[in-house]
Tab-separated table of C-alpha atoms in Angstrom:
chain	number	residue	atom	x	y	z
A	1	MET	CA	-47.092	-38.657	3.894
A	2	ALA	CA	-48.571	-36.728	0.875
A	3	VAL	CA	-52.578	-36.506	1.576
A	4	ASN	CA	-55.198	-36.493	-0.683
A	5	SER	CA	-57.984	-33.615	-1.135
A	6	THR	CA	-59.094	-31.289	-3.753
A	7	PRO	CA	-61.228	-28.062	-3.613
A	8	GLU	CA	-64.697	-30.604	-3.509
A	9	ALA	CA	-63.508	-32.561	-0.875
A	10	PRO	CA	-61.209	-30.535	1.342
A	11	LEU	CA	-60.324	-31.719	4.933
A	12	PRO	CA	-61.960	-30.622	7.831
A	13	VAL	CA	-59.752	-28.280	10.229
A	14	GLY	CA	-59.482	-31.156	12.975
A	15	GLU	CA	-58.264	-33.760	10.471
A	16	VAL	CA	-55.271	-31.370	9.509
A	17	SER	CA	-54.615	-30.888	13.295
A	18	ARG	CA	-55.148	-34.779	13.676
A	19	LEU	CA	-52.721	-35.488	11.303
A	20	ILE	CA	-49.879	-32.878	11.809
A	21	GLY	CA	-50.079	-33.931	15.604
A	22	GLY	CA	-49.912	-38.132	14.103
A	23	TRP	CA	-46.742	-37.254	12.383
A	24	ILE	CA	-44.841	-34.786	15.077
A	25	ASP	CA	-45.636	-37.534	17.236
A	26	ARG	CA	-43.642	-40.221	15.471
A	27	LEU	CA	-40.346	-37.726	16.256
A	28	GLY	CA	-37.911	-38.299	18.751
A	29	ALA	CA	-36.535	-36.639	21.555
A	30	VAL	CA	-33.762	-33.924	20.351
A	31	TRP	CA	-31.773	-31.961	22.890
A	32	VAL	CA	-32.162	-28.235	22.360
A	33	GLU	CA	-30.261	-25.309	23.060
A	34	GLY	CA	-31.072	-21.773	23.871
A	35	GLN	CA	-31.836	-18.595	25.866
A	36	ILE	CA	-35.079	-18.690	28.534
A	37	THR	CA	-37.382	-15.755	27.347
A	38	GLN	CA	-39.955	-16.048	29.357
A	39	LEU	CA	-40.641	-18.244	32.662
A	40	SER	CA	-44.062	-18.728	34.301
A	41	ARG	CA	-44.499	-21.162	37.720
A	42	ARG	CA	-47.929	-20.515	38.034
A	43	PRO	CA	-48.302	-21.476	42.721
A	44	GLY	CA	-49.718	-24.808	42.853
A	45	ALA	CA	-49.447	-25.856	39.051
A	46	GLY	CA	-48.013	-29.048	38.421
A	47	VAL	CA	-46.167	-27.784	35.302
A	48	VAL	CA	-44.155	-24.981	34.321
A	49	PHE	CA	-44.559	-22.836	30.816
A	50	LEU	CA	-41.144	-21.574	29.097
A	51	THR	CA	-39.843	-19.786	25.881
A	52	LEU	CA	-36.518	-20.895	24.661
A	53	ARG	CA	-35.409	-18.239	21.836
A	54	ASP	CA	-32.508	-18.691	19.589
A	55	PRO	CA	-30.324	-15.847	20.103
A	56	SER	CA	-28.873	-15.858	16.543
A	57	TYR	CA	-31.989	-15.732	14.924
A	58	ASP	CA	-35.402	-14.834	15.340
A	59	ILE	CA	-37.066	-17.843	17.163
A	60	SER	CA	-38.556	-19.099	19.327
A	61	VAL	CA	-40.321	-22.279	20.448
A	62	SER	CA	-42.879	-23.046	23.798
A	63	VAL	CA	-41.606	-25.723	26.429
A	64	THR	CA	-43.624	-27.154	29.654
A	65	CYS	CA	-42.184	-29.542	31.818
A	66	PHE	CA	-43.453	-30.958	35.006
A	67	ARG	CA	-42.343	-29.044	38.044
A	68	GLN	CA	-40.183	-31.230	39.823
A	69	VAL	CA	-38.228	-31.100	36.189
A	70	TYR	CA	-37.506	-27.455	36.913
A	71	ASP	CA	-36.952	-27.544	40.476
A	72	ASP	CA	-34.042	-29.622	40.074
A	73	VAL	CA	-32.693	-26.671	38.323
A	74	ALA	CA	-34.438	-23.937	39.940
A	75	ASP	CA	-31.500	-22.582	41.898
A	76	VAL	CA	-29.226	-22.041	38.725
A	77	VAL	CA	-31.747	-21.410	35.941
A	78	SER	CA	-34.039	-18.275	35.546
A	79	GLU	CA	-34.618	-16.331	32.725
A	80	GLY	CA	-32.159	-15.060	30.015
A	81	ALA	CA	-30.221	-18.352	30.848
A	82	ARG	CA	-28.809	-20.433	28.706
A	83	VAL	CA	-30.374	-23.895	28.721
A	84	VAL	CA	-29.930	-27.698	27.321
A	85	VAL	CA	-32.981	-29.043	27.348
A	86	LEU	CA	-33.669	-33.337	26.602
A	87	ALA	CA	-37.509	-32.608	24.852
A	88	LYS	CA	-39.968	-34.317	22.924
A	89	PRO	CA	-42.085	-32.223	20.029
A	90	GLU	CA	-45.924	-31.892	20.612
A	91	TRP	CA	-48.978	-30.935	18.784
A	92	TYR	CA	-51.628	-29.485	20.852
A	93	ALA	CA	-54.371	-30.082	18.613
A	94	PRO	CA	-57.232	-27.730	19.549
A	95	ARG	CA	-55.615	-24.897	19.320
A	96	GLY	CA	-52.356	-26.160	16.533
A	97	GLN	CA	-49.792	-25.199	18.410
A	98	LEU	CA	-46.534	-26.861	18.718
A	99	SER	CA	-44.257	-26.974	21.643
A	100	LEU	CA	-41.566	-29.264	23.152
A	101	ARG	CA	-42.156	-31.270	26.674
A	102	ALA	CA	-39.275	-31.339	28.206
A	103	THR	CA	-37.819	-34.523	30.926
A	104	GLU	CA	-34.617	-32.845	31.930
A	105	ILE	CA	-32.978	-29.289	31.757
A	106	ARG	CA	-29.357	-28.749	31.829
A	107	PRO	CA	-27.619	-25.452	32.134
A	108	VAL	CA	-24.987	-24.554	30.251
A	109	GLY	CA	-21.880	-23.470	32.246
A	110	VAL	CA	-19.222	-20.466	31.617
A	111	GLY	CA	-16.579	-23.039	30.612
A	112	GLU	CA	-18.970	-25.324	28.547
A	113	LEU	CA	-19.491	-21.843	26.692
A	114	LEU	CA	-15.919	-21.011	26.317
A	115	ALA	CA	-15.271	-24.225	25.398
A	116	ARG	CA	-18.219	-23.563	22.557
A	117	LEU	CA	-16.202	-20.158	21.528
A	118	GLU	CA	-13.136	-21.523	21.279
A	119	GLN	CA	-14.451	-23.964	19.012
A	120	LEU	CA	-16.578	-21.370	17.010
A	121	LYS	CA	-12.897	-19.505	16.930
A	122	LYS	CA	-10.656	-21.824	15.440
A	123	ALA	CA	-13.895	-22.739	12.591
A	124	LEU	CA	-13.749	-19.279	11.778
A	125	GLY	CA	-10.339	-18.624	11.524
A	126	ALA	CA	-9.535	-21.589	9.266
A	127	GLU	CA	-12.239	-20.480	7.071
A	128	GLY	CA	-9.510	-16.554	7.127
A	129	LEU	CA	-11.743	-14.384	8.634
A	130	PHE	CA	-9.322	-13.289	10.784
A	131	ALA	CA	-6.973	-12.994	8.741
A	132	PRO	CA	-4.309	-10.057	9.371
A	133	GLU	CA	-4.260	-8.853	5.187
A	134	ARG	CA	-8.551	-8.744	5.212
A	135	LYS	CA	-8.245	-6.095	8.036
A	136	LYS	CA	-8.815	-2.483	6.325
A	137	PRO	CA	-7.294	0.726	7.264
A	138	LEU	CA	-9.086	3.634	9.743
A	139	PRO	CA	-9.437	6.960	8.130
A	140	PHE	CA	-7.242	9.438	8.824
A	141	LEU	CA	-9.985	11.921	9.630
A	142	PRO	CA	-13.621	10.026	9.583
A	143	GLN	CA	-16.303	12.980	8.363
A	144	LEU	CA	-19.320	10.091	9.880
A	145	ILE	CA	-18.895	7.748	12.100
A	146	GLY	CA	-21.880	5.005	12.385
A	147	LEU	CA	-22.297	3.821	16.242
A	148	VAL	CA	-23.812	1.352	17.162
A	149	CYS	CA	-24.591	0.999	21.288
A	150	GLY	CA	-26.895	0.653	23.891
A	151	ARG	CA	-29.495	3.383	24.283
A	152	ALA	CA	-28.164	5.958	26.937
A	153	SER	CA	-25.601	3.789	27.588
A	154	ALA	CA	-22.102	4.636	29.344
A	155	ALA	CA	-20.401	3.407	26.202
A	156	GLU	CA	-22.576	5.926	24.133
A	157	ARG	CA	-21.636	8.563	26.128
A	158	ASP	CA	-17.935	7.815	26.357
A	159	VAL	CA	-17.921	7.310	22.529
A	160	LEU	CA	-19.894	10.731	21.842
A	161	GLU	CA	-18.068	12.916	24.268
A	162	ASN	CA	-14.379	12.194	23.870
A	163	ALA	CA	-15.169	12.157	19.940
A	164	ARG	CA	-16.405	15.517	20.419
A	165	HIS	CA	-13.855	16.616	22.837
A	166	ARG	CA	-10.905	15.805	20.306
A	167	TRP	CA	-12.576	16.760	17.389
A	168	PRO	CA	-15.646	18.952	17.687
A	169	ALA	CA	-16.801	19.062	14.152
A	170	VAL	CA	-16.540	14.949	14.288
A	171	ARG	CA	-20.428	13.557	13.186
A	172	PHE	CA	-21.976	10.367	14.516
A	173	GLU	CA	-24.800	8.491	12.987
A	174	VAL	CA	-26.104	6.104	16.088
A	175	ARG	CA	-28.472	2.765	16.151
A	176	ASN	CA	-29.285	2.263	19.489
A	177	VAL	CA	-29.610	-1.675	19.951
A	178	PRO	CA	-30.449	-4.319	22.913
A	179	VAL	CA	-26.681	-5.441	23.343
A	180	GLN	CA	-27.206	-8.461	25.513
A	181	GLY	CA	-30.310	-10.872	25.753
A	182	VAL	CA	-31.951	-12.632	23.122
A	183	HIS	CA	-32.764	-9.392	21.151
A	184	ALA	CA	-29.072	-8.600	20.939
A	185	VAL	CA	-27.947	-10.582	17.819
A	186	PRO	CA	-30.224	-9.920	15.021
A	187	GLN	CA	-30.497	-6.024	15.764
A	188	VAL	CA	-27.080	-5.627	16.248
A	189	VAL	CA	-26.308	-7.303	13.039
A	190	GLN	CA	-29.392	-5.540	11.151
A	191	ALA	CA	-27.888	-1.630	12.703
A	192	VAL	CA	-23.889	-2.920	11.029
A	193	LYS	CA	-25.826	-3.826	8.270
A	194	GLU	CA	-27.705	-0.296	7.996
A	195	LEU	CA	-24.639	1.957	8.866
A	196	ASP	CA	-22.980	-0.388	6.214
A	197	ALA	CA	-25.193	0.493	3.909
A	198	LEU	CA	-24.444	4.408	4.060
A	199	ASP	CA	-22.083	6.432	1.901
A	200	ASP	CA	-21.169	8.866	4.063
A	201	VAL	CA	-20.447	6.469	7.145
A	202	ASP	CA	-16.739	6.554	6.922
A	203	VAL	CA	-15.848	3.684	10.043
A	204	ILE	CA	-18.211	2.154	12.230
A	205	ILE	CA	-17.687	1.560	16.285
A	206	VAL	CA	-19.550	-1.482	17.909
A	207	ALA	CA	-19.200	-0.474	21.717
A	208	ARG	CA	-20.255	-1.680	25.193
A	209	GLY	CA	-19.464	-1.396	28.308
A	210	GLY	CA	-18.205	-4.547	29.281
A	211	GLY	CA	-19.943	-7.302	31.278
A	212	SER	CA	-20.046	-11.068	32.209
A	213	VAL	CA	-19.410	-13.991	29.749
A	214	GLU	CA	-22.794	-14.745	29.203
A	215	ASP	CA	-23.898	-10.574	28.604
A	216	LEU	CA	-21.064	-10.701	26.238
A	217	LEU	CA	-22.397	-13.551	24.196
A	218	PRO	CA	-23.898	-11.636	21.715
A	219	PHE	CA	-20.426	-10.408	20.512
A	220	SER	CA	-19.159	-13.526	19.664
A	221	ASP	CA	-22.424	-14.865	17.693
A	222	GLU	CA	-21.549	-16.244	14.262
A	223	GLN	CA	-23.819	-14.602	12.373
A	224	LEU	CA	-22.219	-11.640	13.458
A	225	VAL	CA	-18.912	-12.283	13.126
A	226	ARG	CA	-19.956	-12.888	9.531
A	227	ALA	CA	-22.249	-9.680	9.018
A	228	VAL	CA	-18.297	-7.670	10.146
A	229	ALA	CA	-16.595	-9.350	7.559
A	230	SER	CA	-18.547	-8.854	5.468
A	231	CYS	CA	-18.434	-4.913	5.438
A	232	ARG	CA	-16.832	-2.696	3.218
A	233	THR	CA	-16.438	0.000	5.725
A	234	PRO	CA	-14.188	-0.222	8.654
A	235	VAL	CA	-15.541	-1.775	11.967
A	236	VAL	CA	-14.333	-1.381	15.254
A	237	SER	CA	-14.600	-3.557	18.658
A	238	ALA	CA	-14.752	-1.205	21.481
A	239	ILE	CA	-16.638	-3.975	23.932
A	240	GLY	CA	-15.148	-2.985	27.138
A	241	HIS	CA	-14.120	-6.353	29.284
A	242	GLU	CA	-11.752	-8.112	31.467
A	243	PRO	CA	-9.195	-10.941	29.910
A	244	ASP	CA	-12.553	-12.928	27.749
A	245	THR	CA	-12.130	-11.364	24.812
A	246	PRO	CA	-15.451	-12.349	22.019
A	247	LEU	CA	-15.025	-12.823	19.071
A	248	LEU	CA	-15.945	-9.129	17.288
A	249	ASP	CA	-12.290	-8.453	18.391
A	250	TYR	CA	-10.884	-10.612	16.417
A	251	VAL	CA	-12.843	-9.815	13.014
A	252	ALA	CA	-13.204	-6.139	13.223
A	253	ASP	CA	-10.289	-4.372	11.690
A	254	LEU	CA	-9.482	-2.166	14.854
A	255	ARG	CA	-9.823	-3.448	18.329
A	256	ALA	CA	-10.185	-1.158	21.327
A	257	SER	CA	-9.939	-1.729	24.910
A	258	THR	CA	-13.209	0.533	26.049
A	259	PRO	CA	-15.161	3.077	23.601
A	260	THR	CA	-13.460	5.373	25.267
A	261	ASP	CA	-10.080	3.769	23.571
A	262	ALA	CA	-11.657	3.466	20.598
A	263	ALA	CA	-13.008	7.233	19.940
A	264	LYS	CA	-8.982	8.102	20.531
A	265	LYS	CA	-8.127	5.633	17.875
A	266	VAL	CA	-10.307	6.552	15.190
A	267	VAL	CA	-10.562	10.391	15.936
A	268	PRO	CA	-7.535	12.678	16.224
A	269	ASP	CA	-6.912	14.990	18.519
A	270	VAL	CA	-7.150	18.285	17.317
A	271	GLY	CA	-4.897	19.867	19.800
A	272	GLU	CA	-2.455	17.425	18.781
A	273	GLU	CA	-2.695	17.893	15.188
A	274	TYR	CA	-2.204	21.557	15.742
A	275	GLU	CA	1.042	20.668	17.086
A	276	ARG	CA	1.977	18.508	15.147
A	277	VAL	CA	1.198	20.964	11.987
A	278	ARG	CA	3.201	23.250	13.697
A	279	GLN	CA	6.145	21.282	14.712
A	280	LEU	CA	6.194	20.072	11.019
A	281	ARG	CA	6.030	23.925	9.271
A	282	ASP	CA	9.098	24.711	11.898
A	283	ARG	CA	10.782	21.810	11.066
A	284	ALA	CA	10.586	22.542	7.254
A	285	ARG	CA	11.294	26.047	7.949
A	286	ARG	CA	15.136	24.979	9.644
A	287	CYS	CA	15.211	22.244	6.834
A	288	VAL	CA	14.907	25.561	4.364
A	289	GLU	CA	16.841	27.943	6.249
A	290	ALA	CA	20.237	25.089	6.394
A	291	PHE	CA	20.014	24.194	2.757
A	292	LEU	CA	19.559	28.137	1.883
A	293	GLN	CA	22.516	29.002	4.346
A	294	ARG	CA	24.086	25.810	2.934
A	295	GLU	CA	24.058	27.013	-0.665
A	296	GLU	CA	24.927	30.493	0.250
A	297	ARG	CA	28.479	29.468	2.237
A	298	GLY	CA	28.733	27.199	-1.038
A	299	LEU	CA	28.180	30.438	-3.377
A	300	ALA	CA	30.672	32.494	-1.396
A	301	HIS	CA	33.061	29.514	-1.813
A	302	ALA	CA	33.057	29.515	-5.627
A	303	LEU	CA	32.828	33.364	-5.705
A	304	ALA	CA	36.236	33.048	-3.842
A	305	ARG	CA	38.022	30.903	-5.991
A	306	PRO	CA	40.353	33.117	-8.277
A	307	SER	CA	38.940	32.083	-11.587
A	308	ILE	CA	35.838	33.503	-10.632
A	309	GLU	CA	36.663	36.549	-8.364
A	310	ASP	CA	39.659	37.082	-11.223
A	311	PRO	CA	38.534	35.900	-14.339
A	312	HIS	CA	41.244	38.241	-16.447
A	313	ARG	CA	44.032	36.802	-14.610
A	314	MET	CA	44.284	33.067	-16.649
A	315	ILE	CA	43.615	34.688	-19.956
A	316	ASP	CA	46.295	37.443	-18.946
A	317	GLU	CA	48.944	34.645	-18.526
A	318	ARG	CA	48.347	32.543	-20.999
A	319	ALA	CA	48.256	35.727	-23.191
A	320	ASP	CA	51.834	36.257	-21.555
A	321	HIS	CA	52.935	32.881	-22.507
A	322	VAL	CA	51.316	32.893	-25.583
A	323	ALA	CA	53.129	35.540	-26.450
A	324	SER	CA	56.955	34.249	-25.563
A	325	LEU	CA	55.726	31.304	-27.655
A	326	THR	CA	55.288	33.456	-30.929
A	327	ASP	CA	58.249	35.240	-30.168
A	328	ARG	CA	60.232	31.863	-29.503
A	329	ALA	CA	58.579	30.762	-33.327
A	330	ARG	CA	59.718	33.802	-35.338
A	331	ARG	CA	63.487	34.024	-33.557
A	332	THR	CA	63.338	30.097	-34.664
A	333	LEU	CA	61.780	30.215	-38.056
A	334	GLY	CA	64.157	33.433	-38.972
A	335	HIS	CA	67.161	31.146	-37.990
A	336	LEU	CA	65.871	27.872	-39.710
A	337	LEU	CA	65.497	30.764	-43.213
A	338	ASP	CA	68.886	32.003	-42.654
A	339	ARG	CA	70.558	28.776	-42.575
A	340	ALA	CA	68.605	27.669	-45.858
A	341	ASP	CA	69.021	30.871	-47.627
A	342	SER	CA	73.303	30.562	-46.638
A	343	GLU	CA	72.700	26.964	-47.923
A	344	LEU	CA	71.073	27.743	-51.194
A	345	THR	CA	73.648	30.135	-51.987
A	346	HIS	CA	76.181	27.916	-51.667
A	347	THR	CA	74.465	24.960	-53.266
A	348	HIS	CA	74.115	27.688	-56.161
A	349	ALA	CA	77.398	28.496	-56.055
A	350	ARG	CA	78.413	25.177	-56.880
A	351	VAL	CA	75.903	24.398	-58.700
A	352	VAL	CA	76.898	27.444	-61.161
A	353	ALA	CA	80.722	26.051	-60.799
A	354	LEU	CA	80.048	22.782	-62.082
A	355	SER	CA	77.126	23.801	-64.748
A	356	PRO	CA	78.115	23.332	-68.568
A	357	ALA	CA	77.373	26.224	-69.231
A	358	ALA	CA	79.866	27.912	-67.295
A	359	THR	CA	82.125	25.943	-68.825
A	360	LEU	CA	81.156	26.767	-72.207
A	361	GLN	CA	80.791	30.513	-70.769
A	362	ARG	CA	85.005	29.834	-70.793
A	363	GLY	CA	85.486	29.636	-74.811
A	364	TYR	CA	84.789	25.291	-74.570
A	365	ALA	CA	82.333	24.064	-77.372
A	366	VAL	CA	80.759	20.137	-77.138
A	367	LEU	CA	80.663	18.129	-80.047
A	368	GLN	CA	77.432	16.062	-81.189
A	369	LYS	CA	77.214	13.359	-83.240
A	370	SER	CA	73.818	13.402	-85.603
A	371	ASP	CA	72.281	11.040	-82.980
A	372	GLY	CA	72.707	13.388	-79.944
A	373	HIS	CA	75.573	11.459	-78.790
A	374	VAL	CA	78.739	13.558	-77.155
A	375	VAL	CA	81.977	13.169	-78.845
A	376	ARG	CA	84.559	12.150	-76.647
A	377	SER	CA	87.409	11.106	-78.617
A	378	PRO	CA	88.363	11.230	-82.304
A	379	ASP	CA	88.326	7.977	-83.039
A	380	GLU	CA	84.528	8.418	-82.670
A	381	VAL	CA	83.930	10.467	-85.966
A	382	THR	CA	84.764	9.124	-89.468
A	383	ALA	CA	86.377	11.481	-92.011
A	384	GLN	CA	83.565	14.174	-93.263
A	385	GLU	CA	81.271	13.024	-90.889
A	386	SER	CA	79.239	16.661	-90.001
A	387	LEU	CA	79.108	17.643	-86.543
A	388	ARG	CA	76.971	20.070	-84.115
A	389	ALA	CA	78.785	22.401	-82.204
A	390	ARG	CA	77.493	23.691	-79.316
A	391	VAL	CA	79.145	26.985	-78.031
A	392	ALA	CA	78.269	29.216	-75.267
A	393	GLU	CA	76.201	31.479	-77.700
A	394	GLY	CA	74.568	28.833	-79.785
A	395	GLU	CA	75.328	25.690	-82.362
A	396	PHE	CA	76.900	25.869	-85.653
A	397	THR	CA	77.808	22.492	-87.590
A	398	VAL	CA	81.544	21.539	-88.835
A	399	VAL	CA	83.048	18.822	-90.831
A	400	ARG	CA	85.895	16.624	-89.842
A	401	ALA	CA	88.981	17.064	-93.080
A	402	GLU	CA	91.098	13.973	-93.590
């Protein structure tokens, strides 16, 4: 409910505190899950004080309960444990402090944790965060590797030593963060985002040397999974662990079984690369030599062919054949010309013998009428008709007598 107040008529602190307390008193009891970060059990005190923290966010809330409520679970609950409490919000007016009054505390068992992780895994998988097509390839030779791990941890030592042993020139940008506990998630997320924002970082390794299911819970946190999924830099999960797999393994671009395995998969071995280069060089040399030998054999085979060994031989053979054909054509043409000459001579003789001029040469004459008609019968000529007489040496006119 809104409260009317003005600068001239402000509310006293006590009134504000009382109003807040009244609003909070109207809230009912709720089940709250969190991790115990502080626990205070003073001897003889009837109230136990503890702090619940959300590992995914930097938020804590104070919780109080009667000693009997805590004693029921004291054997299985201590600092660092995840619990579910039934509590009602309370407002302590003198100090303006909010707390929860717990009436029941239940430890979160491993089975329940695994069930929740499985549900979260299915939900994130349905969003496509674990899809293979989202995986980014790792660079062949990263120049700068981002490493997120615990301070002075075995995981850090394994990654650094193995990577530098394989490729001495490799460089690291290390972010030391808590890898378990209430502060792990926000600091790991922040470290991953910082490394992803650096343009020089080629790949990011998140490493831890294994642990129990509870110890690995930060690496299954939804906030961390989404942060890794949004990275533009390839991320390698190197959480050494037993059969239980944190969700980071599914969203990472590459999963390594241990920090040492991560170093082997991210950094190539200089000795192996030298050997691979040598093998490739030898293979290339053998291929070139085989190619040259094959071409030399082909060239020798080509040079051994008669057309290459004696190129004029074919021309000489063809020249003889052409000469033979030329002589044959000349002889054939000569025979044809001789036969044609003989036939022409005979034909000329026959033509001469049958020619009218030849007849005239023998003393004969041809009479033609004025219209050129040749006279063949006396009846064709009338008396006193002029005729033209054609003889061998010329022609003259004659008249028929009576």
